[in-house]
């Protein structure tokens, strides 16, 4: 668990080599003790890194590995992970309709399982699809709902991402004072958690 948490911190700070190293250490130990749910969680962190690096073959390899393990233990509650990562790939490839299908499937699964944090992540990703399609009304609705969940659970990086995304919509619609407020709010949180990449994007 400590290795996984270190991996997550390094991922947020965009120190991907250290993040991958710690995630792999977590997977090694969790495999030894047969902590399957922990393995799935760590694989999710790894896939996020490879996706950010546009290493799509490695992401797909992780998705297939996780699916095989889930089938072995019938861990249907974690299958939303696979659909989210596939959605990320289609988003990066510009196939928005297919990405939306994957994200929506993940959202439905997470709603059925009562996974609120997962629901928020799915909503944020769905909002990103609508943003790319210039459907700002739907994007804002999804971002705001995700933000409410992140605030409820005190997920700082989630709050920062949602606020930044809402600020983008405000800016696009010409509401510059509100956009500035959201950007500054997001920047403050990003500085607190040391998210260098997010800070650079806002600056």
PDB file of C-alpha atoms in Angstrom:
ATOM      1  CA  UNK A   1       0.000   0.000   0.000  1.00  0.00           C
ATOM      2  CA  UNK A   2       2.891   2.376   0.751  1.00  0.00           C
ATOM      3  CA  UNK A   3       4.495   1.654  -2.630  1.00  0.00           C
ATOM      4  CA  UNK A   4       1.158   2.290  -4.339  1.00  0.00           C
ATOM      5  CA  UNK A   5       0.672   5.597  -2.525  1.00  0.00           C
ATOM      6  CA  UNK A   6       4.203   6.680  -3.401  1.00  0.00           C
ATOM      7  CA  UNK A   7       3.495   5.765  -7.016  1.00  0.00           C
ATOM      8  CA  UNK A   8       0.377   7.912  -6.991  1.00  0.00           C
ATOM      9  CA  UNK A   9       2.265  10.905  -5.536  1.00  0.00           C
ATOM     10  CA  UNK A  10       5.015  10.613  -8.156  1.00  0.00           C
ATOM     11  CA  UNK A  11       2.353  10.266 -10.887  1.00  0.00           C
ATOM     12  CA  UNK A  12       0.616  13.464  -9.774  1.00  0.00           C
ATOM     13  CA  UNK A  13       4.001  15.216  -9.767  1.00  0.00           C
ATOM     14  CA  UNK A  14       4.664  13.788 -13.265  1.00  0.00           C
ATOM     15  CA  UNK A  15       7.768  11.920 -12.107  1.00  0.00           C
ATOM     16  CA  UNK A  16       6.713   8.922 -14.170  1.00  0.00           C
ATOM     17  CA  UNK A  17       9.884   6.834 -13.874  1.00  0.00           C
ATOM     18  CA  UNK A  18       9.639   6.828 -10.061  1.00  0.00           C
ATOM     19  CA  UNK A  19       5.887   6.295 -10.224  1.00  0.00           C
ATOM     20  CA  UNK A  20       6.268   3.219 -12.431  1.00  0.00           C
ATOM     21  CA  UNK A  21       9.027   1.851 -10.167  1.00  0.00           C
ATOM     22  CA  UNK A  22       6.857   2.143  -7.046  1.00  0.00           C
ATOM     23  CA  UNK A  23       3.732   0.824  -8.753  1.00  0.00           C
ATOM     24  CA  UNK A  24       5.674  -2.222  -9.963  1.00  0.00           C
ATOM     25  CA  UNK A  25       6.949  -2.860  -6.421  1.00  0.00           C
ATOM     26  CA  UNK A  26       3.352  -2.675  -5.195  1.00  0.00           C
ATOM     27  CA  UNK A  27       2.200  -5.143  -7.861  1.00  0.00           C
ATOM     28  CA  UNK A  28       5.010  -7.556  -6.978  1.00  0.00           C
ATOM     29  CA  UNK A  29       4.079  -7.664  -3.290  1.00  0.00           C
ATOM     30  CA  UNK A  30       0.338  -7.720  -3.894  1.00  0.00           C
ATOM     31  CA  UNK A  31       0.791 -10.633  -6.284  1.00  0.00           C
ATOM     32  CA  UNK A  32       2.713 -12.543  -3.607  1.00  0.00           C
ATOM     33  CA  UNK A  33      -0.090 -12.095  -1.070  1.00  0.00           C
ATOM     34  CA  UNK A  34      -2.860 -12.503  -3.681  1.00  0.00           C
ATOM     35  CA  UNK A  35      -4.348  -9.050  -3.009  1.00  0.00           C
ATOM     36  CA  UNK A  36      -6.282  -8.955  -6.277  1.00  0.00           C
ATOM     37  CA  UNK A  37      -8.220  -5.756  -5.601  1.00  0.00           C
ATOM     38  CA  UNK A  38      -4.958  -4.035  -4.745  1.00  0.00           C
ATOM     39  CA  UNK A  39      -3.380  -5.321  -7.952  1.00  0.00           C
ATOM     40  CA  UNK A  40      -6.248  -3.885 -10.004  1.00  0.00           C
ATOM     41  CA  UNK A  41      -5.900  -0.503  -8.292  1.00  0.00           C
ATOM     42  CA  UNK A  42      -2.174  -0.363  -8.948  1.00  0.00           C
ATOM     43  CA  UNK A  43      -2.613  -1.455 -12.563  1.00  0.00           C
ATOM     44  CA  UNK A  44      -5.009   1.443 -12.981  1.00  0.00           C
ATOM     45  CA  UNK A  45      -2.314   3.844 -11.838  1.00  0.00           C
ATOM     46  CA  UNK A  46       0.176   2.284 -14.248  1.00  0.00           C
ATOM     47  CA  UNK A  47      -2.235   2.519 -17.155  1.00  0.00           C
ATOM     48  CA  UNK A  48      -2.803   6.223 -16.460  1.00  0.00           C
ATOM     49  CA  UNK A  49       0.932   6.840 -16.793  1.00  0.00           C
ATOM     50  CA  UNK A  50       1.310   4.856 -20.014  1.00  0.00           C
ATOM     51  CA  UNK A  51      -1.741   6.607 -21.443  1.00  0.00           C
ATOM     52  CA  UNK A  52      -0.254  10.022 -20.649  1.00  0.00           C
ATOM     53  CA  UNK A  53       2.898   8.893 -22.430  1.00  0.00           C
ATOM     54  CA  UNK A  54       0.822   7.760 -25.452  1.00  0.00           C
ATOM     55  CA  UNK A  55       2.087   4.216 -24.894  1.00  0.00           C
ATOM     56  CA  UNK A  56      -1.201   2.696 -26.064  1.00  0.00           C
ATOM     57  CA  UNK A  57       0.096  -0.878 -26.632  1.00  0.00           C
ATOM     58  CA  UNK A  58       1.153  -1.020 -22.972  1.00  0.00           C
ATOM     59  CA  UNK A  59      -2.222   0.340 -21.848  1.00  0.00           C
ATOM     60  CA  UNK A  60      -4.044  -2.293 -23.890  1.00  0.00           C
ATOM     61  CA  UNK A  61      -1.720  -4.963 -22.496  1.00  0.00           C
ATOM     62  CA  UNK A  62      -2.604  -3.917 -18.949  1.00  0.00           C
ATOM     63  CA  UNK A  63      -6.320  -3.888 -19.773  1.00  0.00           C
ATOM     64  CA  UNK A  64      -6.116  -7.436 -21.137  1.00  0.00           C
ATOM     65  CA  UNK A  65      -4.071  -8.625 -18.146  1.00  0.00           C
ATOM     66  CA  UNK A  66      -6.561  -7.182 -15.685  1.00  0.00           C
ATOM     67  CA  UNK A  67      -9.526  -8.628 -17.539  1.00  0.00           C
ATOM     68  CA  UNK A  68      -7.997 -12.103 -17.400  1.00  0.00           C
ATOM     69  CA  UNK A  69      -7.374 -11.801 -13.664  1.00  0.00           C
ATOM     70  CA  UNK A  70     -10.883 -10.487 -13.058  1.00  0.00           C
ATOM     71  CA  UNK A  71     -12.353 -13.461 -14.876  1.00  0.00           C
ATOM     72  CA  UNK A  72     -10.387 -15.795 -12.618  1.00  0.00           C
ATOM     73  CA  UNK A  73     -11.882 -14.344  -9.440  1.00  0.00           C
ATOM     74  CA  UNK A  74     -15.094 -12.935 -10.948  1.00  0.00           C
ATOM     75  CA  UNK A  75     -14.295  -9.409  -9.775  1.00  0.00           C
ATOM     76  CA  UNK A  76     -17.049  -7.673 -11.709  1.00  0.00           C
ATOM     77  CA  UNK A  77     -17.004  -4.662  -9.366  1.00  0.00           C
ATOM     78  CA  UNK A  78     -13.658  -3.536 -10.819  1.00  0.00           C
ATOM     79  CA  UNK A  79     -14.411  -4.021 -14.502  1.00  0.00           C
ATOM     80  CA  UNK A  80     -15.200  -0.322 -14.930  1.00  0.00           C
ATOM     81  CA  UNK A  81     -11.428   0.234 -14.913  1.00  0.00           C
ATOM     82  CA  UNK A  82     -11.059  -1.528 -18.265  1.00  0.00           C
ATOM     83  CA  UNK A  83     -13.730   0.569 -19.938  1.00  0.00           C
ATOM     84  CA  UNK A  84     -12.272   3.823 -18.594  1.00  0.00           C
ATOM     85  CA  UNK A  85      -8.819   3.083 -19.945  1.00  0.00           C
ATOM     86  CA  UNK A  86     -10.197   2.048 -23.323  1.00  0.00           C
ATOM     87  CA  UNK A  87     -12.156   5.280 -23.371  1.00  0.00           C
ATOM     88  CA  UNK A  88      -8.935   7.204 -22.731  1.00  0.00           C
ATOM     89  CA  UNK A  89      -7.306   5.568 -25.719  1.00  0.00           C
ATOM     90  CA  UNK A  90     -10.204   6.376 -28.048  1.00  0.00           C
ATOM     91  CA  UNK A  91     -10.258   9.961 -26.728  1.00  0.00           C
ATOM     92  CA  UNK A  92      -6.574  10.414 -27.518  1.00  0.00           C
ATOM     93  CA  UNK A  93      -7.151   8.944 -30.966  1.00  0.00           C
ATOM     94  CA  UNK A  94      -9.961  11.454 -31.573  1.00  0.00           C
ATOM     95  CA  UNK A  95     -12.712   8.805 -31.744  1.00  0.00           C
ATOM     96  CA  UNK A  96     -15.100  10.657 -29.455  1.00  0.00           C
ATOM     97  CA  UNK A  97     -18.198   8.558 -30.097  1.00  0.00           C
ATOM     98  CA  UNK A  98     -16.408   5.323 -29.151  1.00  0.00           C
ATOM     99  CA  UNK A  99     -14.743   6.970 -26.161  1.00  0.00           C
ATOM    100  CA  UNK A 100     -18.130   8.181 -24.919  1.00  0.00           C
ATOM    101  CA  UNK A 101     -19.540   4.649 -25.174  1.00  0.00           C
ATOM    102  CA  UNK A 102     -16.695   3.256 -23.065  1.00  0.00           C
ATOM    103  CA  UNK A 103     -16.959   6.011 -20.443  1.00  0.00           C
ATOM    104  CA  UNK A 104     -20.738   5.612 -20.251  1.00  0.00           C
ATOM    105  CA  UNK A 105     -20.421   1.853 -19.758  1.00  0.00           C
ATOM    106  CA  UNK A 106     -17.926   2.449 -16.944  1.00  0.00           C
ATOM    107  CA  UNK A 107     -20.292   4.993 -15.375  1.00  0.00           C
ATOM    108  CA  UNK A 108     -23.220   2.558 -15.470  1.00  0.00           C
ATOM    109  CA  UNK A 109     -21.128  -0.153 -13.801  1.00  0.00           C
ATOM    110  CA  UNK A 110     -19.885   2.203 -11.111  1.00  0.00           C
ATOM    111  CA  UNK A 111     -23.365   3.499 -10.395  1.00  0.00           C
ATOM    112  CA  UNK A 112     -24.590  -0.075  -9.988  1.00  0.00           C
ATOM    113  CA  UNK A 113     -21.753  -0.736  -7.539  1.00  0.00           C
ATOM    114  CA  UNK A 114     -22.152   2.550  -5.653  1.00  0.00           C
ATOM    115  CA  UNK A 115     -18.547   3.553  -6.407  1.00  0.00           C
ATOM    116  CA  UNK A 116     -18.833   7.314  -5.928  1.00  0.00           C
ATOM    117  CA  UNK A 117     -15.176   8.132  -6.584  1.00  0.00           C
ATOM    118  CA  UNK A 118     -15.329   6.068  -9.761  1.00  0.00           C
ATOM    119  CA  UNK A 119     -18.566   7.817 -10.745  1.00  0.00           C
ATOM    120  CA  UNK A 120     -16.856  11.201 -10.401  1.00  0.00           C
ATOM    121  CA  UNK A 121     -13.936  10.093 -12.568  1.00  0.00           C
ATOM    122  CA  UNK A 122     -16.310   8.777 -15.220  1.00  0.00           C
ATOM    123  CA  UNK A 123     -18.333  11.992 -15.212  1.00  0.00           C
ATOM    124  CA  UNK A 124     -15.183  14.089 -15.599  1.00  0.00           C
ATOM    125  CA  UNK A 125     -14.131  12.002 -18.606  1.00  0.00           C
ATOM    126  CA  UNK A 126     -17.604  12.196 -20.150  1.00  0.00           C
ATOM    127  CA  UNK A 127     -17.465  15.956 -19.672  1.00  0.00           C
ATOM    128  CA  UNK A 128     -14.180  16.002 -21.581  1.00  0.00           C
ATOM    129  CA  UNK A 129     -15.838  14.294 -24.535  1.00  0.00           C
ATOM    130  CA  UNK A 130     -18.617  16.881 -24.637  1.00  0.00           C
ATOM    131  CA  UNK A 131     -15.965  19.611 -24.334  1.00  0.00           C
ATOM    132  CA  UNK A 132     -14.179  18.325 -27.417  1.00  0.00           C
ATOM    133  CA  UNK A 133     -17.524  18.237 -29.213  1.00  0.00           C
ATOM    134  CA  UNK A 134     -18.236  21.876 -28.163  1.00  0.00           C
ATOM    135  CA  UNK A 135     -21.323  20.714 -26.254  1.00  0.00           C
ATOM    136  CA  UNK A 136     -20.562  23.005 -23.324  1.00  0.00           C
ATOM    137  CA  UNK A 137     -23.910  22.625 -21.569  1.00  0.00           C
ATOM    138  CA  UNK A 138     -23.527  18.842 -21.216  1.00  0.00           C
ATOM    139  CA  UNK A 139     -19.835  19.208 -20.391  1.00  0.00           C
ATOM    140  CA  UNK A 140     -20.547  21.694 -17.595  1.00  0.00           C
ATOM    141  CA  UNK A 141     -23.272  19.500 -16.110  1.00  0.00           C
ATOM    142  CA  UNK A 142     -20.913  16.516 -15.922  1.00  0.00           C
ATOM    143  CA  UNK A 143     -18.004  18.573 -14.579  1.00  0.00           C
ATOM    144  CA  UNK A 144     -20.157  20.131 -11.866  1.00  0.00           C
ATOM    145  CA  UNK A 145     -21.558  16.791 -10.705  1.00  0.00           C
ATOM    146  CA  UNK A 146     -18.043  15.342 -10.595  1.00  0.00           C
ATOM    147  CA  UNK A 147     -16.825  18.378  -8.646  1.00  0.00           C
ATOM    148  CA  UNK A 148     -19.560  17.936  -6.036  1.00  0.00           C
ATOM    149  CA  UNK A 149     -18.448  14.344  -5.427  1.00  0.00           C
ATOM    150  CA  UNK A 150     -14.758  15.278  -5.241  1.00  0.00           C
ATOM    151  CA  UNK A 151     -15.572  18.012  -2.705  1.00  0.00           C
ATOM    152  CA  UNK A 152     -17.639  15.560  -0.665  1.00  0.00           C
ATOM    153  CA  UNK A 153     -14.670  13.192  -0.360  1.00  0.00           C
ATOM    154  CA  UNK A 154     -11.912  15.806  -0.287  1.00  0.00           C
ATOM    155  CA  UNK A 155     -10.178  14.556  -3.454  1.00  0.00           C
ATOM    156  CA  UNK A 156      -7.873  17.497  -4.137  1.00  0.00           C
ATOM    157  CA  UNK A 157      -6.537  16.533  -7.561  1.00  0.00           C
ATOM    158  CA  UNK A 158     -10.096  15.759  -8.666  1.00  0.00           C
ATOM    159  CA  UNK A 159     -11.316  19.142  -7.427  1.00  0.00           C
ATOM    160  CA  UNK A 160      -8.461  20.876  -9.265  1.00  0.00           C
ATOM    161  CA  UNK A 161      -9.202  19.036 -12.513  1.00  0.00           C
ATOM    162  CA  UNK A 162     -12.925  19.768 -12.328  1.00  0.00           C
ATOM    163  CA  UNK A 163     -12.381  23.452 -11.511  1.00  0.00           C
ATOM    164  CA  UNK A 164      -9.888  23.788 -14.364  1.00  0.00           C
ATOM    165  CA  UNK A 165     -12.333  22.152 -16.768  1.00  0.00           C
ATOM    166  CA  UNK A 166     -15.175  24.405 -15.657  1.00  0.00           C
ATOM    167  CA  UNK A 167     -12.855  27.386 -16.082  1.00  0.00           C
ATOM    168  CA  UNK A 168     -12.208  26.322 -19.676  1.00  0.00           C
ATOM    169  CA  UNK A 169     -15.931  26.427 -20.379  1.00  0.00           C
ATOM    170  CA  UNK A 170     -16.256  29.841 -18.706  1.00  0.00           C
ATOM    171  CA  UNK A 171     -13.409  31.126 -20.869  1.00  0.00           C
ATOM    172  CA  UNK A 172     -14.870  29.677 -24.046  1.00  0.00           C
ATOM    173  CA  UNK A 173     -18.201  31.342 -23.289  1.00  0.00           C
ATOM    174  CA  UNK A 174     -16.546  34.708 -22.639  1.00  0.00           C
ATOM    175  CA  UNK A 175     -17.169  34.688 -18.874  1.00  0.00           C
ATOM    176  CA  UNK A 176     -13.608  35.724 -18.073  1.00  0.00           C
ATOM    177  CA  UNK A 177     -14.039  36.745 -14.387  1.00  0.00           C
ATOM    178  CA  UNK A 178     -15.571  33.359 -13.536  1.00  0.00           C
ATOM    179  CA  UNK A 179     -12.931  31.557 -15.608  1.00  0.00           C
ATOM    180  CA  UNK A 180     -10.197  33.384 -13.697  1.00  0.00           C
ATOM    181  CA  UNK A 181     -11.760  32.464 -10.352  1.00  0.00           C
ATOM    182  CA  UNK A 182     -11.856  28.782 -11.301  1.00  0.00           C
ATOM    183  CA  UNK A 183      -8.319  28.801 -12.700  1.00  0.00           C
ATOM    184  CA  UNK A 184      -6.941  30.458  -9.566  1.00  0.00           C
ATOM    185  CA  UNK A 185      -8.813  28.017  -7.330  1.00  0.00           C
ATOM    186  CA  UNK A 186      -7.409  25.118  -9.342  1.00  0.00           C
ATOM    187  CA  UNK A 187      -3.890  26.612  -9.311  1.00  0.00           C
ATOM    188  CA  UNK A 188      -3.919  26.914  -5.521  1.00  0.00           C
ATOM    189  CA  UNK A 189      -4.745  23.228  -5.112  1.00  0.00           C
ATOM    190  CA  UNK A 190      -2.230  22.147  -7.754  1.00  0.00           C
ATOM    191  CA  UNK A 191       0.483  24.058  -5.895  1.00  0.00           C
ATOM    192  CA  UNK A 192      -0.533  22.366  -2.637  1.00  0.00           C
ATOM    193  CA  UNK A 193      -0.202  18.865  -4.102  1.00  0.00           C
ATOM    194  CA  UNK A 194       2.822  19.658  -6.283  1.00  0.00           C
ATOM    195  CA  UNK A 195       1.216  18.916  -9.651  1.00  0.00           C
ATOM    196  CA  UNK A 196       3.843  20.574 -11.835  1.00  0.00           C
ATOM    197  CA  UNK A 197       2.219  19.631 -15.138  1.00  0.00           C
ATOM    198  CA  UNK A 198      -1.145  21.062 -14.105  1.00  0.00           C
ATOM    199  CA  UNK A 199       0.487  24.266 -12.888  1.00  0.00           C
ATOM    200  CA  UNK A 200       2.340  24.653 -16.198  1.00  0.00           C
ATOM    201  CA  UNK A 201      -0.896  24.200 -18.126  1.00  0.00           C
ATOM    202  CA  UNK A 202      -2.625  26.945 -16.126  1.00  0.00           C
ATOM    203  CA  UNK A 203       0.318  29.310 -16.416  1.00  0.00           C
TER     204      UNK A 203
END
